[in-house]
mmCIF file of C-alpha atoms and ligand atoms in Angstrom:
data_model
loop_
_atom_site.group_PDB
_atom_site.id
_atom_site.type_symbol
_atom_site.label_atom_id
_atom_site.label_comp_id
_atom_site.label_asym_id
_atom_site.label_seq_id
_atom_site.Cartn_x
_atom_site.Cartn_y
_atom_site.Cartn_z
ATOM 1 C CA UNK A 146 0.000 0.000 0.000
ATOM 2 C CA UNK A 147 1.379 3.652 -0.754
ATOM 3 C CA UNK A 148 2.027 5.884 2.178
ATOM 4 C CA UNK A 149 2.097 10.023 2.170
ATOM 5 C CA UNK A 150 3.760 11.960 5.073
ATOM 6 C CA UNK A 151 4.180 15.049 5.228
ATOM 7 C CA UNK A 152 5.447 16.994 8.395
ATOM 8 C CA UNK A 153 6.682 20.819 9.641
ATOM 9 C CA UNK A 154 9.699 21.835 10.797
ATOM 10 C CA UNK A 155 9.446 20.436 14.256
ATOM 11 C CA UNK A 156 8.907 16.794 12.733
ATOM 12 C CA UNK A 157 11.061 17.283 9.868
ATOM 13 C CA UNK A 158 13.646 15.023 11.825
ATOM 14 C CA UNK A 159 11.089 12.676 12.683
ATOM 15 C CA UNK A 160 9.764 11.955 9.237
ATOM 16 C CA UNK A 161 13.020 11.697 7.713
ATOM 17 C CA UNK A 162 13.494 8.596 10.530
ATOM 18 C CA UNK A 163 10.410 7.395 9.672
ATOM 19 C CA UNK A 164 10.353 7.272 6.057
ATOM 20 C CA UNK A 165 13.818 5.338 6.505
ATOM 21 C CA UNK A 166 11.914 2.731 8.919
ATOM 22 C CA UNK A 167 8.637 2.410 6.278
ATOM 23 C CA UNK A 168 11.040 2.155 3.581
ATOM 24 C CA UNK A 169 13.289 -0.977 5.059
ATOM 25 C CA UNK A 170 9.387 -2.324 6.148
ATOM 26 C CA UNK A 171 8.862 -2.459 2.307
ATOM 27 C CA UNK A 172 6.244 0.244 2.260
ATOM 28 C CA UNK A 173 6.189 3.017 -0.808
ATOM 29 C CA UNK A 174 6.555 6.553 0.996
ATOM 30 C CA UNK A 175 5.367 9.751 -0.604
ATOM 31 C CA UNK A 176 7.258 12.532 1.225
ATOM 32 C CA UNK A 177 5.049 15.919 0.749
ATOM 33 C CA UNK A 178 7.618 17.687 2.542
ATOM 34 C CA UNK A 179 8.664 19.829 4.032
ATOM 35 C CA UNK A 180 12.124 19.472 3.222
ATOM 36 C CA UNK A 181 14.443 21.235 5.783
ATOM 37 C CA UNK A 182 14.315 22.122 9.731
ATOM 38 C CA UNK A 183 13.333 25.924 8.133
ATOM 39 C CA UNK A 184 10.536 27.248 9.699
ATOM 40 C CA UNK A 185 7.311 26.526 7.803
ATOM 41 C CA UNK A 186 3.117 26.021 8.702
ATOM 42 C CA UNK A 187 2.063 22.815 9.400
ATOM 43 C CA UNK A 188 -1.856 23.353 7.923
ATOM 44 C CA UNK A 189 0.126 23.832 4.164
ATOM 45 C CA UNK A 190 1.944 19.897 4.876
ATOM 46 C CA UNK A 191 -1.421 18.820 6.543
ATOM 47 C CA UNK A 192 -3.495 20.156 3.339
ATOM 48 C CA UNK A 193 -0.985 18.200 0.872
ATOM 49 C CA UNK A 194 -0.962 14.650 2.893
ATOM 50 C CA UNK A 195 -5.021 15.255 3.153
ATOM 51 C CA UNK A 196 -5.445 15.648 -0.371
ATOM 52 C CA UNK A 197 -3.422 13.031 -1.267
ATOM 53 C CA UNK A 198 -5.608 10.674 0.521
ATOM 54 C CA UNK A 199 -8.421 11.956 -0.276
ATOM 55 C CA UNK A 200 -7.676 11.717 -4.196
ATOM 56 C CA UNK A 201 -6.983 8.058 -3.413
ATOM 57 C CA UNK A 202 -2.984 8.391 -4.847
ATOM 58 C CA UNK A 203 -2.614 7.371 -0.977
ATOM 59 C CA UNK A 204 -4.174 4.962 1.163
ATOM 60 C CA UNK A 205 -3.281 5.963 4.331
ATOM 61 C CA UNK A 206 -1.459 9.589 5.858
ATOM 62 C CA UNK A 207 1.149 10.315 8.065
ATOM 63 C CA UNK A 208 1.651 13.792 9.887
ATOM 64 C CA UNK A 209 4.380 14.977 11.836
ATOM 65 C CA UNK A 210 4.149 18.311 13.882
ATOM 66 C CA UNK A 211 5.561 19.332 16.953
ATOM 67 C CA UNK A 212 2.667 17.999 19.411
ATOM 68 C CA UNK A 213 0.756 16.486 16.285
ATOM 69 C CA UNK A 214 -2.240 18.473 17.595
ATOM 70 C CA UNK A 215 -2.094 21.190 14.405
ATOM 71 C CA UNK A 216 -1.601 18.381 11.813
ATOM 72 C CA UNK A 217 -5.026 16.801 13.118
ATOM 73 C CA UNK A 218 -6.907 19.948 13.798
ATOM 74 C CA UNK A 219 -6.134 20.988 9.882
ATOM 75 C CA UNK A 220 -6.298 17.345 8.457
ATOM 76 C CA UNK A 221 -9.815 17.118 9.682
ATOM 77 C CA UNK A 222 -11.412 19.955 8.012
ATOM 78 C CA UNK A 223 -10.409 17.790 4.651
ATOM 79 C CA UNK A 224 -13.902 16.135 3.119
ATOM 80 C CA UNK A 225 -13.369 12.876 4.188
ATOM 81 C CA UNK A 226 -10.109 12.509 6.350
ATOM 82 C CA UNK A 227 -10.408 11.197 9.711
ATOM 83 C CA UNK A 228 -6.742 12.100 11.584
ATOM 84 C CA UNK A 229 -5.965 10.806 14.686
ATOM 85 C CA UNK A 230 -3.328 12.160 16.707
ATOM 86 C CA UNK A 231 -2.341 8.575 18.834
ATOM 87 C CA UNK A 232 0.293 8.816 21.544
ATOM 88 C CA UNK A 233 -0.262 4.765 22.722
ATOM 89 C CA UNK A 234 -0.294 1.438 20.355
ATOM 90 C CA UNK A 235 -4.214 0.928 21.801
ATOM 91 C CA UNK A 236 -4.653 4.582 20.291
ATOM 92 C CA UNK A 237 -3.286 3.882 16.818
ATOM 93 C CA UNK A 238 -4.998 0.494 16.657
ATOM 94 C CA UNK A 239 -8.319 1.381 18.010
ATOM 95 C CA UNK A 240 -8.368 4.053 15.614
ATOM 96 C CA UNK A 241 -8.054 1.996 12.693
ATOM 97 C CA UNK A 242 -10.592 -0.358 13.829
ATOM 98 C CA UNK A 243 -13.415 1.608 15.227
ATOM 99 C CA UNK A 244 -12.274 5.027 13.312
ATOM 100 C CA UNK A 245 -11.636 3.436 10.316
ATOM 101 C CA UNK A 246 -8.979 6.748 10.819
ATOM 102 C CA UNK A 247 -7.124 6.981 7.571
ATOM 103 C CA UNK A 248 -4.201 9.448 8.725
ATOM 104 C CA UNK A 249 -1.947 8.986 11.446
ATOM 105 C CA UNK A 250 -0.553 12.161 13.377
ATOM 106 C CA UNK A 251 2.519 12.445 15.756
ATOM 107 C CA UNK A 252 4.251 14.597 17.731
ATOM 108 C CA UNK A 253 7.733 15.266 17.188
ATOM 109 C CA UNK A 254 8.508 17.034 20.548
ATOM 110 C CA UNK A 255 6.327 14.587 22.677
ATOM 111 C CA UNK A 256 7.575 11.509 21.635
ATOM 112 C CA UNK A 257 10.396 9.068 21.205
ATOM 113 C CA UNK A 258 11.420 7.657 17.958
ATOM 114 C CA UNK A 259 10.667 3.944 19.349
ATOM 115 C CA UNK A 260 7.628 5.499 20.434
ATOM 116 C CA UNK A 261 6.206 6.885 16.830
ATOM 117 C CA UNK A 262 7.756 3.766 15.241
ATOM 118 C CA UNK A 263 5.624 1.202 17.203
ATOM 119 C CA UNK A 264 2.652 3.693 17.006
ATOM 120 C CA UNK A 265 3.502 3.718 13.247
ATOM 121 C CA UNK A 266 3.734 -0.179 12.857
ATOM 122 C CA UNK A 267 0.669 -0.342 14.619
ATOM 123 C CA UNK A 268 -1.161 1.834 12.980
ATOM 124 C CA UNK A 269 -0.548 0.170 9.986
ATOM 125 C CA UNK A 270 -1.273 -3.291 10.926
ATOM 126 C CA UNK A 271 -4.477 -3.098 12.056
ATOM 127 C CA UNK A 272 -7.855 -3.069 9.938
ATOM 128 C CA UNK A 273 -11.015 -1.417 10.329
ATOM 129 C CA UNK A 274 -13.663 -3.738 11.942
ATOM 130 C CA UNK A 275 -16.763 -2.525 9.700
ATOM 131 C CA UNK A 276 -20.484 -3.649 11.479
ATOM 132 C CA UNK A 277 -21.727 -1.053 14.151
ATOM 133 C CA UNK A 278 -18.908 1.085 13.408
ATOM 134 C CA UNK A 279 -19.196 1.660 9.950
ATOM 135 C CA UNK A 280 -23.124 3.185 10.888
ATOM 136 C CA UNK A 281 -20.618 5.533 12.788
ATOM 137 C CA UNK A 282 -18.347 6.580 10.885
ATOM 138 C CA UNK A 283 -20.775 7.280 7.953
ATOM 139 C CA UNK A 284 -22.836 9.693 10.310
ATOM 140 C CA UNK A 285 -19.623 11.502 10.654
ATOM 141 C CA UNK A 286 -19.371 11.793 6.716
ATOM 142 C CA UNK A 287 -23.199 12.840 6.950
ATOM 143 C CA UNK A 288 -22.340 16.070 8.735
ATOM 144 C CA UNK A 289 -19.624 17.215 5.756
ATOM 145 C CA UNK A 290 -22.093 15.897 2.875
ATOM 146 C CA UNK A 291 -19.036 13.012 1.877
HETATM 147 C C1 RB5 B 519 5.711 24.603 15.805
HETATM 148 O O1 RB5 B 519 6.449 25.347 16.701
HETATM 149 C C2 RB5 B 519 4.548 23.916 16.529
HETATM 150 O O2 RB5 B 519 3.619 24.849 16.942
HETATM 151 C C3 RB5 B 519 3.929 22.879 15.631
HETATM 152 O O3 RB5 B 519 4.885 21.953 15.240
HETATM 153 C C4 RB5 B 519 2.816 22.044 16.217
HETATM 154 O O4 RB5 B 519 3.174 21.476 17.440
HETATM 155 C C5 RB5 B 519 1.486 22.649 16.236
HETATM 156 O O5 RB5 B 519 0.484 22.027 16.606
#
């Protein structure tokens, strides 16, 4: 499955660590920037990872900010993006499989490496459950209209 991350200048370290890790796991990683520890706005990275998922070129997000509280905030208001900023494994999977969350956000400042990585991995692994949850998650698409 293709990836997209995209991250600020806080995670900038952090997704360059991560990419590495997807990479050697054998996943295809679309880096959206940015591309240097230079200041930049987080909702600009969290716009271009949305979209991407949104268009389908991705099937699943990751954002990097300092707290990962931006990235979700902004990924969010994209039509039918449901971010979750996780800080435990039970976070990351539960998300996936009562969410059906389809981007993953992280803080940079707040976390360890090992941390984001098994958050990551997690993530990843685990699959939406559908049923009772799907009714859910479609009346959150009801209030946007998609
Ligand atoms: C940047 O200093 C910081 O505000 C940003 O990375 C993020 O934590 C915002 O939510």
């Amino acid at each position: 499955m293709s990836l997209v991350i995209g991250s600020d200048h806080a995670g900038f370290e952090a997704k360059q660590d991560l990419i590495a890790f997807l990479t050697k796991h054998g996943y295809k990683v679309i880096d959206k920037g940015c591309d240097s520890p230079e200041s930049v706005d987080y909702p600009d990275f969290a716009l271009a990872v949305s979209k991407t998922v949104q268009s389908g070129e991705a099937g699943l997000g990751i954002l990097i900010c300092g707290t990962g509280i931006g990235m979700s905030i902004t990924a969010n208001k994209v039509p039918g993006i449901r971010a979750a900023l996780c800080t435990s494994v039970a976070h990351a999977e539960l998300s996936r499989q009562h969410n059906d969350a389809n981007v993953l956000c992280l803080g940079a400042r707040l976390q360890s490496r090992g941390e984001r990585e098994e958050i990551t991995r997690a993530f990843l692994d685990a699959e939406f459950e559908g049923q009772r949850h799907a009714r859910r998650v479609r009346k959150i698409h009801d209030i946007t209209g998609c």
